[in-house]
Short mmCIF file of C-alpha atoms and ligand atoms in Angstrom, two decimals:
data_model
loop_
_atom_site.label_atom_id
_atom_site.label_comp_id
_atom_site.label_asym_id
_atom_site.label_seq_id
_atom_site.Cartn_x
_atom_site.Cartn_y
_atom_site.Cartn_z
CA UNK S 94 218.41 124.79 -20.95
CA UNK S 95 220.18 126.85 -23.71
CA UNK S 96 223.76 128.58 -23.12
CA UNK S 97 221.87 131.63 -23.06
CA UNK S 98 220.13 130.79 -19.95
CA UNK S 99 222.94 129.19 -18.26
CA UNK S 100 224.83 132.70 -19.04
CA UNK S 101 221.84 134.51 -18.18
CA UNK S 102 220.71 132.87 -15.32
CA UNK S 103 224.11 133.06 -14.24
CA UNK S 104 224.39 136.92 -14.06
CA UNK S 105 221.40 137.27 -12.59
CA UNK S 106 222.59 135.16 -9.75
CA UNK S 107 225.42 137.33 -9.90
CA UNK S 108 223.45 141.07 -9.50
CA UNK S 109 220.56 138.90 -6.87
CA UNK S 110 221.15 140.57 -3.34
CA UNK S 111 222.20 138.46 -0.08
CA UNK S 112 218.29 139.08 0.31
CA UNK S 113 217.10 137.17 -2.40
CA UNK S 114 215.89 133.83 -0.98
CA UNK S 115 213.54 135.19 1.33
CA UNK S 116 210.76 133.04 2.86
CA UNK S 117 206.89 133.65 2.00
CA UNK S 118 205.74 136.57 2.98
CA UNK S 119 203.70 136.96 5.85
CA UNK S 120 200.00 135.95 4.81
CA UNK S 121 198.88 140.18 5.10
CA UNK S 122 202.26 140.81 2.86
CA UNK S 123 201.39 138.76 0.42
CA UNK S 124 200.55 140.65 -2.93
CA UNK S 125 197.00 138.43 -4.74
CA UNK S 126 197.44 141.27 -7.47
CA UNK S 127 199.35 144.05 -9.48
CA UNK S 128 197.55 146.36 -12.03
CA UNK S 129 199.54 148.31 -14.39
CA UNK S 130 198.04 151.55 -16.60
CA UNK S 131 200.90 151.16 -19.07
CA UNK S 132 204.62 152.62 -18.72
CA UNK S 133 204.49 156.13 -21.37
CA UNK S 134 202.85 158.23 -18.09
CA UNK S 135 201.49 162.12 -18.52
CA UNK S 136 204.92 163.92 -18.17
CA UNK S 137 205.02 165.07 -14.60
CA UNK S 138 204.94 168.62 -15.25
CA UNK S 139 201.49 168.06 -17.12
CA UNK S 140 200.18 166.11 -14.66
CA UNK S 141 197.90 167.94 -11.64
CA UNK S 142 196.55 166.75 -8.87
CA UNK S 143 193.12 166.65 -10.04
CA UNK S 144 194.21 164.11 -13.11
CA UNK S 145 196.45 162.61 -10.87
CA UNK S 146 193.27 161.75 -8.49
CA UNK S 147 191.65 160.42 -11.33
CA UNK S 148 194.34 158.14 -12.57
CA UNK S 149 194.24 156.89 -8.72
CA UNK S 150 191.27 156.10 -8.70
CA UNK S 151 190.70 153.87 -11.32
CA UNK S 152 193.51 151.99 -10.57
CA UNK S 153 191.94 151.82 -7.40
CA UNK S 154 188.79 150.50 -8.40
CA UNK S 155 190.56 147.94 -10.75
CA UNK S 156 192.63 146.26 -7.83
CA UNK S 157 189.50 146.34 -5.65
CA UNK S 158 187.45 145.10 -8.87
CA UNK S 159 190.16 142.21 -9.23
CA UNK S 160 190.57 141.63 -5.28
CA UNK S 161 186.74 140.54 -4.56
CA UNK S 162 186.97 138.51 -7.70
CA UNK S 163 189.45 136.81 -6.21
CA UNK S 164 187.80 135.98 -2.79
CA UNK S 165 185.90 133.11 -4.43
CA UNK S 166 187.44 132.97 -8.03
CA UNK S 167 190.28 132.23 -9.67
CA UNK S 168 193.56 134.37 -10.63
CA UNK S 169 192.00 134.32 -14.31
CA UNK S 170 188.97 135.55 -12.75
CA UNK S 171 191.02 138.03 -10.84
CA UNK S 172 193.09 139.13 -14.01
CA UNK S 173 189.82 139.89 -15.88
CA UNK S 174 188.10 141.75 -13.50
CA UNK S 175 190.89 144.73 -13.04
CA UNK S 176 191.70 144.59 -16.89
CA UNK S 177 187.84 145.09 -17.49
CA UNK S 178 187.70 148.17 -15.19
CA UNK S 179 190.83 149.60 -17.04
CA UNK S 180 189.57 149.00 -20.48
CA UNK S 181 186.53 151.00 -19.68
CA UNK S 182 188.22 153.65 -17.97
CA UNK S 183 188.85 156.47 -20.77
CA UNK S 184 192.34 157.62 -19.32
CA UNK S 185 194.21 154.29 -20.11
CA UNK S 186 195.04 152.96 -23.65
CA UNK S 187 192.70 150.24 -23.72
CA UNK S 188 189.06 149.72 -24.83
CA UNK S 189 187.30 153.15 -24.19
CA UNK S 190 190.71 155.42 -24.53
CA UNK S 191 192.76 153.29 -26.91
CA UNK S 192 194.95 155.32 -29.47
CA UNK S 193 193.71 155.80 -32.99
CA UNK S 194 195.68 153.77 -36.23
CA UNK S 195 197.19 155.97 -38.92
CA UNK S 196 193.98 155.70 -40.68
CA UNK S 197 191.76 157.05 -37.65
CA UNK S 198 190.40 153.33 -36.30
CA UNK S 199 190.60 151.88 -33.28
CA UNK S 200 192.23 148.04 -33.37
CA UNK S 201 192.53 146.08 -29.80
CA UNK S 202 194.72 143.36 -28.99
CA UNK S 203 194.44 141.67 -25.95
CA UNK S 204 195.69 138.61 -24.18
CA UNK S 205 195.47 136.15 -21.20
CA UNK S 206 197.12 132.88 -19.46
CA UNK S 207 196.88 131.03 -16.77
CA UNK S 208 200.43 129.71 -14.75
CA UNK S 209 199.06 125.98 -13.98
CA UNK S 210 198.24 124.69 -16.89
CA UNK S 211 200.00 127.12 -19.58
CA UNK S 212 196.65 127.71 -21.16
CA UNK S 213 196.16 130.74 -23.13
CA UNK S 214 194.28 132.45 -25.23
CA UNK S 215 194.20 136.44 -27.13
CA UNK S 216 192.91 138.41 -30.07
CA UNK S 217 194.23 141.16 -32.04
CA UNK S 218 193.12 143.82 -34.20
CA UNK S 219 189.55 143.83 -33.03
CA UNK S 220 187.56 146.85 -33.13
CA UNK S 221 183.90 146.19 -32.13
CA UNK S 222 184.20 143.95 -28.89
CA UNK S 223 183.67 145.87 -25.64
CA UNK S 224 186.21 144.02 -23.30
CA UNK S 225 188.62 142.03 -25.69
CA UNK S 226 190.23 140.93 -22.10
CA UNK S 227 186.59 138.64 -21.93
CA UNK S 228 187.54 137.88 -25.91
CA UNK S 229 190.94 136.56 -25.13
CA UNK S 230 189.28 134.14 -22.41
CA UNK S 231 186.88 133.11 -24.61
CA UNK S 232 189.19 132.12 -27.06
CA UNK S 233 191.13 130.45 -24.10
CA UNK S 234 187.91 128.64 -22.53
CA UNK S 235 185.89 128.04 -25.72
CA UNK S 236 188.19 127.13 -28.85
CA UNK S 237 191.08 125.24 -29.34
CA UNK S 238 192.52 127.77 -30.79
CA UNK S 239 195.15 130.24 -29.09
CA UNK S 240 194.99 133.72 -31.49
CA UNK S 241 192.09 134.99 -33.12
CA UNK S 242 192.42 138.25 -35.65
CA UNK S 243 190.43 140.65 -37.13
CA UNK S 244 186.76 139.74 -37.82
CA UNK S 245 187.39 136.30 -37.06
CA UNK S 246 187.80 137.23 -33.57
CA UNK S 247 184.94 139.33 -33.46
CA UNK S 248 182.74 136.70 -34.95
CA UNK S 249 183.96 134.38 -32.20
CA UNK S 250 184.01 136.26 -29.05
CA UNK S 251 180.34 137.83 -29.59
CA UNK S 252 178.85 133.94 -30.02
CA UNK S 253 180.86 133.17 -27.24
CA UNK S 254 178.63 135.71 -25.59
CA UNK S 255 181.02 138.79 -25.20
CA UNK S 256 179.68 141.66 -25.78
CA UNK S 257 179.62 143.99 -28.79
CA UNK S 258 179.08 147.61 -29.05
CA UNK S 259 180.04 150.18 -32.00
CA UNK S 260 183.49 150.85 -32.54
CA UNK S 261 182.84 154.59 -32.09
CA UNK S 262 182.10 153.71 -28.40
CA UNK S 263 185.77 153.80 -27.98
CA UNK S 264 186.87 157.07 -29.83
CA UNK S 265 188.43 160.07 -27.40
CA UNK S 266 188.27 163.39 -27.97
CA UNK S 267 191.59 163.64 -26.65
CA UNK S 268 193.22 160.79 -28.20
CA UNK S 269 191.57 162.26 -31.65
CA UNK S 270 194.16 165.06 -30.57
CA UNK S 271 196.99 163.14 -30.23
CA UNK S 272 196.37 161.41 -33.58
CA UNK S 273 195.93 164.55 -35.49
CA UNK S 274 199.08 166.20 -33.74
CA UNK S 275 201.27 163.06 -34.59
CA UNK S 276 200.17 163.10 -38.31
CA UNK S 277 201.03 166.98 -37.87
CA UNK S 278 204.66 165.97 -36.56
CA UNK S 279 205.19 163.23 -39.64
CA UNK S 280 203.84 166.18 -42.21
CA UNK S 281 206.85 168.47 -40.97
CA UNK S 282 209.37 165.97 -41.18
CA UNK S 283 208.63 165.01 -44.54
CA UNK S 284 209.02 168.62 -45.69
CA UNK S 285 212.41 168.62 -43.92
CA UNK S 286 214.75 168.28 -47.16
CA UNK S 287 213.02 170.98 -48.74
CA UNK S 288 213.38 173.47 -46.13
CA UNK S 289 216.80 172.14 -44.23
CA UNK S 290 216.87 176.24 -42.56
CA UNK S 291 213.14 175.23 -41.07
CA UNK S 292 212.50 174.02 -37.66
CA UNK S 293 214.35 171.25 -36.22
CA UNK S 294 211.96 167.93 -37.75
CA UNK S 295 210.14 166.74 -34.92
CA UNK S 296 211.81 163.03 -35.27
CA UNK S 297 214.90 164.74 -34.06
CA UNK S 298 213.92 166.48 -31.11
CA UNK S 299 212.75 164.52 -27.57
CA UNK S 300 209.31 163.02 -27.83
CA UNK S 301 207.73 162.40 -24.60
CA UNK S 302 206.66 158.70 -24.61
CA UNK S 303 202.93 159.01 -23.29
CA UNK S 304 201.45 159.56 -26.40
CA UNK S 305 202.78 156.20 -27.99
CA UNK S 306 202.61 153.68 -25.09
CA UNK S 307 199.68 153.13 -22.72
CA UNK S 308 198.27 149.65 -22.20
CA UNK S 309 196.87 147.65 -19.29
CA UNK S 310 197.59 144.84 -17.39
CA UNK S 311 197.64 142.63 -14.65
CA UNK S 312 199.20 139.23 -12.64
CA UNK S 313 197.37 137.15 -10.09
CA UNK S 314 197.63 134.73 -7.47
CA UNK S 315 195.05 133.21 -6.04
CA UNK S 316 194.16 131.23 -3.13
CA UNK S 317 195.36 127.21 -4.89
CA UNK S 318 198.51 128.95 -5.36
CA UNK S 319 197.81 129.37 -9.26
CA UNK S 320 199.22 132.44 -11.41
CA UNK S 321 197.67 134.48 -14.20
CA UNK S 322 198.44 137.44 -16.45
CA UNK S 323 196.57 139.79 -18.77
CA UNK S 324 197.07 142.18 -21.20
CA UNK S 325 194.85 144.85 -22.88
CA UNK S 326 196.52 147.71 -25.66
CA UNK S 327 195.02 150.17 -28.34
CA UNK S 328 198.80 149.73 -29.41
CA UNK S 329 200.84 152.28 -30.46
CA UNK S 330 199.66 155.56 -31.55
CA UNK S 331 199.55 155.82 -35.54
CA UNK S 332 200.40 152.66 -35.47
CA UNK S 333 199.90 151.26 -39.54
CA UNK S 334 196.39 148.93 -40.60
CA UNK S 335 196.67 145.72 -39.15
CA UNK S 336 199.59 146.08 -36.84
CA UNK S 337 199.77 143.54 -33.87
CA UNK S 338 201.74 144.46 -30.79
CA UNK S 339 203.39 141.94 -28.31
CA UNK S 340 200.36 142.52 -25.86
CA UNK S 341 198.19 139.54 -27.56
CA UNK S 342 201.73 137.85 -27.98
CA UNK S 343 202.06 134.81 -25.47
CA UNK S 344 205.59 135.00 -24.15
CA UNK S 345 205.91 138.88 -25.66
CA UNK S 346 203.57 141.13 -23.50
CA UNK S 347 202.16 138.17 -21.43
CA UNK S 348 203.04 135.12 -19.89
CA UNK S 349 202.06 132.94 -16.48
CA UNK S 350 203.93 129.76 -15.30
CA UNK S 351 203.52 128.45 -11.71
CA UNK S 352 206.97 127.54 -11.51
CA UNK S 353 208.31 131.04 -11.57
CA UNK S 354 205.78 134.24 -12.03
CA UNK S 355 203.08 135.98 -13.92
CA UNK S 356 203.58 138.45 -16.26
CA UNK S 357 202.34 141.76 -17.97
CA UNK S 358 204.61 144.40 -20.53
CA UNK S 359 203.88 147.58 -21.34
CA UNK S 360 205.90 149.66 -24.07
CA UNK S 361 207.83 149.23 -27.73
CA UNK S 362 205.77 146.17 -28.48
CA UNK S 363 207.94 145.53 -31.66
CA UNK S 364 211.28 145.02 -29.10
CA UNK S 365 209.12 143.01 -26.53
CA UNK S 366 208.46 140.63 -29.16
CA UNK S 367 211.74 140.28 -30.89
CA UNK S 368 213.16 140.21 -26.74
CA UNK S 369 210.36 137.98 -25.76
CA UNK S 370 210.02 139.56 -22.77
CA UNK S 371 207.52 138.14 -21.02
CA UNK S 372 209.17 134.94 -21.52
CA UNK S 373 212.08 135.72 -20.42
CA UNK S 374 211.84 136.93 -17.23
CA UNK S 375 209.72 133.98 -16.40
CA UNK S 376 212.71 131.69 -17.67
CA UNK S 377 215.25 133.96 -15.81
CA UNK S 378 213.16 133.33 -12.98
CA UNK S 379 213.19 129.65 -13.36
CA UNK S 380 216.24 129.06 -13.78
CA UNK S 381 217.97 131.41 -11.18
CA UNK S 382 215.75 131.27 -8.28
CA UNK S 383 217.53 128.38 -7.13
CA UNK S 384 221.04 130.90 -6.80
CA UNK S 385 218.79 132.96 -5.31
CA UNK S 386 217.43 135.26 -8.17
CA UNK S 387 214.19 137.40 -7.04
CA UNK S 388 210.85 137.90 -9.59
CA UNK S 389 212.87 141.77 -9.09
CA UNK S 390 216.07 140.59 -10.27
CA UNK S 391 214.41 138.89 -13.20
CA UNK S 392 212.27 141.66 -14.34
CA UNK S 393 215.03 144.37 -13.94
CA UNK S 394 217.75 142.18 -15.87
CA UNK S 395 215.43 141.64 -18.82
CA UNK S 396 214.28 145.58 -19.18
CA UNK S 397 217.95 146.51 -18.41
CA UNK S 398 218.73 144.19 -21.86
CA UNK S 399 215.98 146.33 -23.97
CA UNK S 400 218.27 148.15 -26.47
CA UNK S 401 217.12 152.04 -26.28
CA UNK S 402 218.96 153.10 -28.94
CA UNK S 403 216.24 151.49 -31.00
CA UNK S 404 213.29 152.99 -28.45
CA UNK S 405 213.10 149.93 -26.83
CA UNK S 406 212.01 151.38 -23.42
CA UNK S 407 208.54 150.12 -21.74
CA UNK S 408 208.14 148.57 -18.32
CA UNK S 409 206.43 145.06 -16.36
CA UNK S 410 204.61 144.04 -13.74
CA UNK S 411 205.34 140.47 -11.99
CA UNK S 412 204.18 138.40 -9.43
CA UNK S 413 205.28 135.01 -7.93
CA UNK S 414 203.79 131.92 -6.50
CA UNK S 415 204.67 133.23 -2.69
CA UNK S 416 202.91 136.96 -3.76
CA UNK S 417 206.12 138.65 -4.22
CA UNK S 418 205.62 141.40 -7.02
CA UNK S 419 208.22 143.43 -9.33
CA UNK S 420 207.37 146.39 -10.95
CA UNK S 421 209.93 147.72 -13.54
CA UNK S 422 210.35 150.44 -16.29
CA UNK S 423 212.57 152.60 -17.81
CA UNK S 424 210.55 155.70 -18.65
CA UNK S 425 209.56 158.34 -16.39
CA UNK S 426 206.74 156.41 -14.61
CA UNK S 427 204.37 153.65 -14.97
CA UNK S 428 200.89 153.67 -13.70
CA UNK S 429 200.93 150.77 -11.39
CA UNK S 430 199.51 149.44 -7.90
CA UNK S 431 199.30 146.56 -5.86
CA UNK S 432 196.70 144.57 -2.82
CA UNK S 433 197.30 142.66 -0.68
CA UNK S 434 195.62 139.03 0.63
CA UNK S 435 193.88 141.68 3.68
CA UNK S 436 192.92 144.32 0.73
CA UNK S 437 196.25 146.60 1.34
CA UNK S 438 196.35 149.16 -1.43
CA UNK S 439 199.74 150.76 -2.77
CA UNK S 440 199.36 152.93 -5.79
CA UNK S 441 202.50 154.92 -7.83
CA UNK S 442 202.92 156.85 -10.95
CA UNK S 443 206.61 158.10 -11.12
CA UNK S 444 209.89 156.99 -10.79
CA UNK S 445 210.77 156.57 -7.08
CA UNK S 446 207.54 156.66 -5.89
N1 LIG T 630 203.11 147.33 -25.97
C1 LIG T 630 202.02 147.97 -26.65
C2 LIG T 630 202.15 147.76 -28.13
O1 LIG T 630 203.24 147.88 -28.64
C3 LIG T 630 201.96 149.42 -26.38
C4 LIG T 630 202.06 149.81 -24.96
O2 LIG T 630 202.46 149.08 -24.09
O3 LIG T 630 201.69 150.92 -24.70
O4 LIG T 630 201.16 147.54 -28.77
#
């Protein structure tokens, strides 16, 4: 173990409540799985109750999706059935209702891994496969590779029997909006110098988050005890050509190790990578449950560490081998909900919720 994880672990241990080394929880506590819709949430005054209903349900019907997969599956098998209901949701970033590049495309990154063995597998930048959550297993199940790109992945994933459709299929009126209103945005800060009396540029003023972040994800347990995590991003709105996020990064956006928890990121993918974050909290985990560090303590060390002075702000979603989740961010909300081993349903949006 490094210094920095002696240090680390060692803080935590510090910050872990007299709680912290709780038993199990009670077989109807335990938590099989946590969905998240991605931490940059509809501002609350723009959300209604309407939209609100609809974000509810779908995050619904992904837990419930994930939760009978999980009756005779696998955690993998859990994992892929809520991301698949979330990618084809339009509201979430992800498959049907991913943000648009700079150049007006859709690219998808995705990822997946399983706790027991450390398997994994992901793709990025694909723009014609349906589910790239099904593309990341494939690559997992079927190659011996662990990151497929581009066409590549495309090629692979639809032999491997995952199915294709037209990249239009994913395009969004509303995200459209967003694209052309950031491009807007850029336009008047470039023509800031020349006009210094003009309005403010809109890189100086607040920028609500939701229109950059989104993403989906999710963390299983399932009945052997084993834990898996998946992750499914359009990226980052305007993002350039050819851009990967940390979401199809193993150990950035994802990661799954039996020994400590599952987990799935959400936000500045360029800071989750260079924080490994997903990593991270698993190792913080590791190494200071045994002082009595939680799967909370570990997640809300390592996003209290982001630096936001460079934007890095985002949020997790974690879940240990005895069903104990955490679900941390540090922007106005994160779509996120859990179930239970009896099918117990808890569902938030906001802060304090
Ligand atoms: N982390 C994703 C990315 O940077 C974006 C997000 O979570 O919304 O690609």
């Amino acid at each position: 173990m490094s210094l920095t994880c002696i240090s680390f672990a060692c803080l935590l241990t510090l910050v872990a409540t007299m709680t912290a080394a709780a038993d199990e929880p009670p077989a109807g506590e335990k938590v099989v799985l946590v969905v998240h819709g991605g931490a940059g949430v509809r501002p609350k005054a723009q959300m209604n109750r309407q939209l609100r209903k609809q974000y509810e349900d779908d995050l619904r019907k992904a837990l419930l999706a994930g939760h009978a997969a999980l009756q005779n599956g696998t955690s993998l098998d859990g994992v892929e059935a809520a991301i698949k209901v979330l990618e084809d949701s339009p509201l979430f970033n992800a498959g049907k209702g991913a943000v648009f590049t700079h150049d007006g495309q859709i690219e998808l990154d995705a990822s997946i891994m399983e706790g027991k063995e450390k398997r994994a597998g992901a793709v990025a930048s694909v723009t014609r496969i349906k589910n790239p959550i099904s593309a990341a297993r494939a690559v997992m199940e079927k190659s011996e590779h662990v990151l497929l790109v581009g066409e590549g992945a495309e090629r692979f994933a639809i032999n491997a029997g995952v199915p294709e459709v037209s990249p239009v299929e994913f395009w969004t009126a509303e995200r459209w909006k967003e694209l052309l209103d950031e491009l807007d945005r850029e336009k008047r800060d470039e023509l800031k110098p020349k006009n210094p009396q003009g309005p403010k540029p809109a890189a100086l003023e607040h920028r609500p988050d939701r229109n950059r972040f989104g993403t989906v994800g999710a963390v299983a347990l399932d009945k052997n005890g084993n834990l898996a995590a998946g992750t499914s991003t359009g990226g980052m709105l305007n993002k350039k050509h050819g851009r990967v996020g940390d979401s199809p990064i193993i150990g950035a956006g994802t990661y799954a190790e039996n020994s400590a928890c599952a987990v799935s990121g959400t936000g500045h993918g360029e800071i989750f990578i260079r924080f490994a974050v997903a990593h991270d909290i698993v190792s913080a985990l590791k190494h200071g449950k045994a002082h009595g560090v939680t799967v909370s303590d570990a997640a809300k060390g390592v996003i209290a560490g982001l630096p936001p002075e460079e934007g890095g702000v985002g949020g997790v979603i974690a879940l240990d081998a005895q069903g104990r989740a955490a679900m941390e961010f540090d922007t106005e909300g994160m779509y996120r909900g859990t179930i239970t081993s009896d099918g117990v349903i808890k569902i938030a949006i906001y802060k304090g919720e």
